[in-house]
Amino acid sequence: MRSNGQPRADDWVNHVIRIRDTQDQVAFAELFRHFAPRVKAFLMRSGADPSLAEECAQEVMATLWHKAHMFDPTRATVATWVFTIARNRKIDALRKQKRPEPEDLPWGPEAEPDQEDILSLQEETRALGQALAELPEKQRELIERAYFGDLSHSEIAAETGLPLGTIKSRIRLALDRLRHTMK
């Protein structure tokens, strides 16, 4: 403990270990009191409305409880781990908000596209397929999972076992190559 009564970073690690090993509710309550308001404030500063921030903060803390076994103190501090979970939860929540609800989708026949638009779209599709085929296999696989499989970077990391930073780097490099090729 520090002189201000706040646990040090290594004390938070001990809290997570107690949650992992014995489902210690006191340790969880202390982590919750410390991190939940900070997570909510962080999410609101990054543009989330108060209700979304509150919901995400609750989910983050529930994740901490259920997935304490996944925390690795050699890779990150507890604070870094918690705020990474928060950031990913916010991204997931925003993605869900942007998906149209069935009642928002148009019903009935849509106007037929012009033949010129069809040919242009077919050419773009062909060019994109060729550009994707020319990507290195590791980059292409991650692009396909992210954009065709609709997986978040965190979900890809969980499926592949690759570090999140590697996934982000490969996707960024692949998108740069695609942009250059499609100009």
PDB file of C-alpha atoms in Angstrom:
ATOM      1  CA  MET A   1       0.000   0.000   0.000  1.00  0.00           C
ATOM      2  CA  ARG A   2       1.061   3.523  -0.750  1.00  0.00           C
ATOM      3  CA  SER A   3       0.854   6.300   1.818  1.00  0.00           C
ATOM      4  CA  ASN A   4      -2.389   7.560   0.218  1.00  0.00           C
ATOM      5  CA  GLY A   5      -4.094   4.234   0.950  1.00  0.00           C
ATOM      6  CA  GLN A   6      -4.130   3.128  -2.706  1.00  0.00           C
ATOM      7  CA  PRO A   7      -2.623  -0.262  -3.533  1.00  0.00           C
ATOM      8  CA  ARG A   8       0.547  -0.314  -5.622  1.00  0.00           C
ATOM      9  CA  ALA A   9       0.536  -1.921  -9.081  1.00  0.00           C
ATOM     10  CA  ASP A  10       1.913  -5.198  -7.691  1.00  0.00           C
ATOM     11  CA  ASP A  11      -0.885  -5.200  -5.075  1.00  0.00           C
ATOM     12  CA  TRP A  12      -3.432  -5.159  -7.942  1.00  0.00           C
ATOM     13  CA  VAL A  13      -1.651  -8.191  -9.392  1.00  0.00           C
ATOM     14  CA  ASN A  14      -2.149  -9.953  -6.052  1.00  0.00           C
ATOM     15  CA  HIS A  15      -5.841  -9.015  -6.151  1.00  0.00           C
ATOM     16  CA  VAL A  16      -6.243 -10.586  -9.600  1.00  0.00           C
ATOM     17  CA  ILE A  17      -4.364 -13.705  -8.450  1.00  0.00           C
ATOM     18  CA  ARG A  18      -6.678 -13.980  -5.425  1.00  0.00           C
ATOM     19  CA  ILE A  19      -9.693 -13.699  -7.748  1.00  0.00           C
ATOM     20  CA  ARG A  20      -8.209 -16.286 -10.103  1.00  0.00           C
ATOM     21  CA  ASP A  21      -7.244 -18.771  -7.393  1.00  0.00           C
ATOM     22  CA  THR A  22      -9.997 -18.412  -4.785  1.00  0.00           C
ATOM     23  CA  GLN A  23     -12.715 -16.208  -6.330  1.00  0.00           C
ATOM     24  CA  ASP A  24     -11.907 -13.698  -3.573  1.00  0.00           C
ATOM     25  CA  GLN A  25     -14.886 -11.341  -3.456  1.00  0.00           C
ATOM     26  CA  VAL A  26     -13.120  -8.814  -1.215  1.00  0.00           C
ATOM     27  CA  ALA A  27     -10.265  -8.502  -3.718  1.00  0.00           C
ATOM     28  CA  PHE A  28     -12.811  -8.107  -6.521  1.00  0.00           C
ATOM     29  CA  ALA A  29     -14.739  -5.438  -4.591  1.00  0.00           C
ATOM     30  CA  GLU A  30     -11.530  -3.452  -4.081  1.00  0.00           C
ATOM     31  CA  LEU A  31     -10.617  -3.737  -7.763  1.00  0.00           C
ATOM     32  CA  PHE A  32     -14.159  -2.782  -8.707  1.00  0.00           C
ATOM     33  CA  ARG A  33     -14.186   0.308  -6.455  1.00  0.00           C
ATOM     34  CA  HIS A  34     -10.885   1.433  -7.909  1.00  0.00           C
ATOM     35  CA  PHE A  35     -11.238   0.621 -11.612  1.00  0.00           C
ATOM     36  CA  ALA A  36     -14.982   0.797 -12.464  1.00  0.00           C
ATOM     37  CA  PRO A  37     -15.275   4.609 -12.093  1.00  0.00           C
ATOM     38  CA  ARG A  38     -11.977   5.112 -13.905  1.00  0.00           C
ATOM     39  CA  VAL A  39     -13.065   2.843 -16.758  1.00  0.00           C
ATOM     40  CA  LYS A  40     -16.382   4.692 -17.054  1.00  0.00           C
ATOM     41  CA  ALA A  41     -14.599   8.071 -17.105  1.00  0.00           C
ATOM     42  CA  PHE A  42     -12.085   6.776 -19.669  1.00  0.00           C
ATOM     43  CA  LEU A  43     -14.891   5.578 -21.944  1.00  0.00           C
ATOM     44  CA  MET A  44     -16.797   8.844 -21.627  1.00  0.00           C
ATOM     45  CA  ARG A  45     -13.652  10.869 -22.417  1.00  0.00           C
ATOM     46  CA  SER A  46     -13.224   8.741 -25.525  1.00  0.00           C
ATOM     47  CA  GLY A  47     -16.711   9.609 -26.763  1.00  0.00           C
ATOM     48  CA  ALA A  48     -19.071   7.046 -25.224  1.00  0.00           C
ATOM     49  CA  ASP A  49     -22.338   8.336 -23.819  1.00  0.00           C
ATOM     50  CA  PRO A  50     -22.861   7.794 -20.063  1.00  0.00           C
ATOM     51  CA  SER A  51     -25.169   4.786 -20.415  1.00  0.00           C
ATOM     52  CA  LEU A  52     -22.835   3.010 -22.857  1.00  0.00           C
ATOM     53  CA  ALA A  53     -19.855   3.834 -20.630  1.00  0.00           C
ATOM     54  CA  GLU A  54     -21.653   2.438 -17.573  1.00  0.00           C
ATOM     55  CA  GLU A  55     -22.683  -0.720 -19.420  1.00  0.00           C
ATOM     56  CA  CYS A  56     -19.171  -1.275 -20.772  1.00  0.00           C
ATOM     57  CA  ALA A  57     -17.605  -0.641 -17.348  1.00  0.00           C
ATOM     58  CA  GLN A  58     -19.878  -3.309 -15.844  1.00  0.00           C
ATOM     59  CA  GLU A  59     -18.932  -5.743 -18.618  1.00  0.00           C
ATOM     60  CA  VAL A  60     -15.232  -4.993 -18.132  1.00  0.00           C
ATOM     61  CA  MET A  61     -15.436  -5.766 -14.440  1.00  0.00           C
ATOM     62  CA  ALA A  62     -17.431  -8.940 -15.106  1.00  0.00           C
ATOM     63  CA  THR A  63     -14.731  -9.959 -17.590  1.00  0.00           C
ATOM     64  CA  LEU A  64     -12.084  -9.316 -14.950  1.00  0.00           C
ATOM     65  CA  TRP A  65     -13.950 -11.668 -12.582  1.00  0.00           C
ATOM     66  CA  HIS A  66     -14.526 -14.425 -15.144  1.00  0.00           C
ATOM     67  CA  LYS A  67     -11.217 -14.215 -16.979  1.00  0.00           C
ATOM     68  CA  ALA A  68      -8.749 -13.474 -14.188  1.00  0.00           C
ATOM     69  CA  HIS A  69      -6.955 -16.664 -15.246  1.00  0.00           C
ATOM     70  CA  MET A  70      -6.035 -14.969 -18.532  1.00  0.00           C
ATOM     71  CA  PHE A  71      -4.145 -12.100 -16.895  1.00  0.00           C
ATOM     72  CA  ASP A  72      -0.380 -12.344 -17.376  1.00  0.00           C
ATOM     73  CA  PRO A  73       1.583  -9.927 -15.174  1.00  0.00           C
ATOM     74  CA  THR A  74       4.655 -10.404 -17.374  1.00  0.00           C
ATOM     75  CA  ARG A  75       2.828  -8.866 -20.340  1.00  0.00           C
ATOM     76  CA  ALA A  76       0.952  -5.942 -18.759  1.00  0.00           C
ATOM     77  CA  THR A  77      -0.037  -4.227 -15.548  1.00  0.00           C
ATOM     78  CA  VAL A  78      -3.527  -4.800 -14.182  1.00  0.00           C
ATOM     79  CA  ALA A  79      -4.458  -1.256 -15.225  1.00  0.00           C
ATOM     80  CA  THR A  80      -3.252  -1.828 -18.794  1.00  0.00           C
ATOM     81  CA  TRP A  81      -5.152  -5.115 -18.964  1.00  0.00           C
ATOM     82  CA  VAL A  82      -8.363  -3.570 -17.599  1.00  0.00           C
ATOM     83  CA  PHE A  83      -8.231  -0.536 -19.908  1.00  0.00           C
ATOM     84  CA  THR A  84      -7.475  -2.743 -22.912  1.00  0.00           C
ATOM     85  CA  ILE A  85     -10.567  -4.795 -22.122  1.00  0.00           C
ATOM     86  CA  ALA A  86     -12.512  -1.522 -21.778  1.00  0.00           C
ATOM     87  CA  ARG A  87     -11.310  -0.219 -25.125  1.00  0.00           C
ATOM     88  CA  ASN A  88     -12.215  -3.486 -26.854  1.00  0.00           C
ATOM     89  CA  ARG A  89     -15.666  -3.580 -25.206  1.00  0.00           C
ATOM     90  CA  LYS A  90     -16.339  -0.034 -26.397  1.00  0.00           C
ATOM     91  CA  ILE A  91     -15.302  -0.918 -29.960  1.00  0.00           C
ATOM     92  CA  ASP A  92     -17.537  -4.000 -29.896  1.00  0.00           C
ATOM     93  CA  ALA A  93     -20.474  -1.985 -28.524  1.00  0.00           C
ATOM     94  CA  LEU A  94     -20.054   0.718 -31.163  1.00  0.00           C
ATOM     95  CA  ARG A  95     -19.917  -1.894 -33.913  1.00  0.00           C
ATOM     96  CA  LYS A  96     -23.174  -3.399 -32.674  1.00  0.00           C
ATOM     97  CA  GLN A  97     -24.803   0.050 -32.615  1.00  0.00           C
ATOM     98  CA  LYS A  98     -23.856   0.678 -36.239  1.00  0.00           C
ATOM     99  CA  ARG A  99     -25.442  -2.506 -37.547  1.00  0.00           C
ATOM    100  CA  PRO A 100     -28.901  -1.823 -38.932  1.00  0.00           C
ATOM    101  CA  GLU A 101     -31.838  -3.363 -37.158  1.00  0.00           C
ATOM    102  CA  PRO A 102     -34.180  -5.427 -39.364  1.00  0.00           C
ATOM    103  CA  GLU A 103     -36.857  -2.719 -39.237  1.00  0.00           C
ATOM    104  CA  ASP A 104     -34.300  -0.185 -40.523  1.00  0.00           C
ATOM    105  CA  LEU A 105     -33.524  -2.215 -43.634  1.00  0.00           C
ATOM    106  CA  PRO A 106     -35.367  -1.308 -46.829  1.00  0.00           C
ATOM    107  CA  TRP A 107     -38.182  -3.619 -47.901  1.00  0.00           C
ATOM    108  CA  GLY A 108     -39.459  -4.279 -51.346  1.00  0.00           C
ATOM    109  CA  PRO A 109     -37.748  -4.072 -54.682  1.00  0.00           C
ATOM    110  CA  GLU A 110     -34.935  -1.615 -55.088  1.00  0.00           C
ATOM    111  CA  ALA A 111     -34.246   0.285 -58.267  1.00  0.00           C
ATOM    112  CA  GLU A 112     -32.125  -1.640 -60.742  1.00  0.00           C
ATOM    113  CA  PRO A 113     -28.567  -0.318 -60.936  1.00  0.00           C
ATOM    114  CA  ASP A 114     -27.304   1.091 -64.223  1.00  0.00           C
ATOM    115  CA  GLN A 115     -25.355  -1.289 -66.456  1.00  0.00           C
ATOM    116  CA  GLU A 116     -22.346   1.030 -66.140  1.00  0.00           C
ATOM    117  CA  ASP A 117     -22.494   0.780 -62.327  1.00  0.00           C
ATOM    118  CA  ILE A 118     -22.697  -3.013 -62.529  1.00  0.00           C
ATOM    119  CA  LEU A 119     -19.654  -3.221 -64.787  1.00  0.00           C
ATOM    120  CA  SER A 120     -17.722  -0.803 -62.580  1.00  0.00           C
ATOM    121  CA  LEU A 121     -18.575  -2.794 -59.456  1.00  0.00           C
ATOM    122  CA  GLN A 122     -17.610  -6.054 -61.160  1.00  0.00           C
ATOM    123  CA  GLU A 123     -14.243  -4.570 -62.174  1.00  0.00           C
ATOM    124  CA  GLU A 124     -13.591  -3.261 -58.651  1.00  0.00           C
ATOM    125  CA  THR A 125     -14.528  -6.652 -57.199  1.00  0.00           C
ATOM    126  CA  ARG A 126     -12.180  -8.432 -59.600  1.00  0.00           C
ATOM    127  CA  ALA A 127      -9.346  -5.993 -58.825  1.00  0.00           C
ATOM    128  CA  LEU A 128      -9.894  -6.372 -55.079  1.00  0.00           C
ATOM    129  CA  GLY A 129      -9.887 -10.169 -55.378  1.00  0.00           C
ATOM    130  CA  GLN A 130      -6.614 -10.016 -57.289  1.00  0.00           C
ATOM    131  CA  ALA A 131      -5.093  -7.568 -54.788  1.00  0.00           C
ATOM    132  CA  LEU A 132      -6.123  -9.832 -51.899  1.00  0.00           C
ATOM    133  CA  ALA A 133      -4.613 -12.854 -53.656  1.00  0.00           C
ATOM    134  CA  GLU A 134      -1.307 -11.000 -54.000  1.00  0.00           C
ATOM    135  CA  LEU A 135      -1.053 -10.254 -50.264  1.00  0.00           C
ATOM    136  CA  PRO A 136       1.296 -12.389 -48.172  1.00  0.00           C
ATOM    137  CA  GLU A 137      -0.676 -15.328 -46.789  1.00  0.00           C
ATOM    138  CA  LYS A 138      -0.401 -14.231 -43.129  1.00  0.00           C
ATOM    139  CA  GLN A 139      -1.777 -10.773 -43.957  1.00  0.00           C
ATOM    140  CA  ARG A 140      -4.507 -12.111 -46.250  1.00  0.00           C
ATOM    141  CA  GLU A 141      -5.763 -14.547 -43.598  1.00  0.00           C
ATOM    142  CA  LEU A 142      -6.082 -11.774 -41.013  1.00  0.00           C
ATOM    143  CA  ILE A 143      -7.854  -9.435 -43.468  1.00  0.00           C
ATOM    144  CA  GLU A 144     -10.310 -12.211 -44.304  1.00  0.00           C
ATOM    145  CA  ARG A 145     -11.016 -12.904 -40.614  1.00  0.00           C
ATOM    146  CA  ALA A 146     -11.430  -9.213 -39.789  1.00  0.00           C
ATOM    147  CA  TYR A 147     -13.505  -8.107 -42.766  1.00  0.00           C
ATOM    148  CA  PHE A 148     -15.187 -11.209 -44.125  1.00  0.00           C
ATOM    149  CA  GLY A 149     -15.432 -13.049 -40.813  1.00  0.00           C
ATOM    150  CA  ASP A 150     -16.504  -9.850 -38.984  1.00  0.00           C
ATOM    151  CA  LEU A 151     -14.137 -10.591 -36.081  1.00  0.00           C
ATOM    152  CA  SER A 152     -12.570  -7.969 -33.841  1.00  0.00           C
ATOM    153  CA  HIS A 153      -8.799  -7.885 -33.504  1.00  0.00           C
ATOM    154  CA  SER A 154      -9.160  -9.330 -29.996  1.00  0.00           C
ATOM    155  CA  GLU A 155     -11.283 -12.207 -31.280  1.00  0.00           C
ATOM    156  CA  ILE A 156      -8.691 -12.937 -33.961  1.00  0.00           C
ATOM    157  CA  ALA A 157      -5.966 -12.917 -31.305  1.00  0.00           C
ATOM    158  CA  ALA A 158      -7.963 -15.374 -29.205  1.00  0.00           C
ATOM    159  CA  GLU A 159      -8.519 -17.683 -32.201  1.00  0.00           C
ATOM    160  CA  THR A 160      -4.983 -17.580 -33.585  1.00  0.00           C
ATOM    161  CA  GLY A 161      -2.935 -17.171 -30.420  1.00  0.00           C
ATOM    162  CA  LEU A 162      -1.029 -14.310 -32.054  1.00  0.00           C
ATOM    163  CA  PRO A 163      -0.270 -11.182 -30.015  1.00  0.00           C
ATOM    164  CA  LEU A 164      -2.755  -8.371 -30.567  1.00  0.00           C
ATOM    165  CA  GLY A 165       0.020  -6.023 -31.737  1.00  0.00           C
ATOM    166  CA  THR A 166       1.096  -8.499 -34.442  1.00  0.00           C
ATOM    167  CA  ILE A 167      -2.474  -8.773 -35.694  1.00  0.00           C
ATOM    168  CA  LYS A 168      -2.894  -4.997 -35.820  1.00  0.00           C
ATOM    169  CA  SER A 169       0.447  -4.538 -37.610  1.00  0.00           C
ATOM    170  CA  ARG A 170      -0.292  -7.189 -40.232  1.00  0.00           C
ATOM    171  CA  ILE A 171      -3.763  -5.817 -40.906  1.00  0.00           C
ATOM    172  CA  ARG A 172      -2.422  -2.254 -41.176  1.00  0.00           C
ATOM    173  CA  LEU A 173       0.311  -3.384 -43.609  1.00  0.00           C
ATOM    174  CA  ALA A 174      -2.218  -5.356 -45.653  1.00  0.00           C
ATOM    175  CA  LEU A 175      -4.620  -2.396 -45.852  1.00  0.00           C
ATOM    176  CA  ASP A 176      -1.765  -0.120 -46.930  1.00  0.00           C
ATOM    177  CA  ARG A 177      -0.874  -2.572 -49.708  1.00  0.00           C
ATOM    178  CA  LEU A 178      -4.510  -2.841 -50.791  1.00  0.00           C
ATOM    179  CA  ARG A 179      -4.898   0.951 -50.876  1.00  0.00           C
ATOM    180  CA  HIS A 180      -1.755   1.264 -52.984  1.00  0.00           C
ATOM    181  CA  THR A 181      -2.834  -1.515 -55.359  1.00  0.00           C
ATOM    182  CA  MET A 182      -6.412  -0.242 -55.743  1.00  0.00           C
ATOM    183  CA  LYS A 183      -5.428   3.366 -56.658  1.00  0.00           C
TER     184      LYS A 183
END
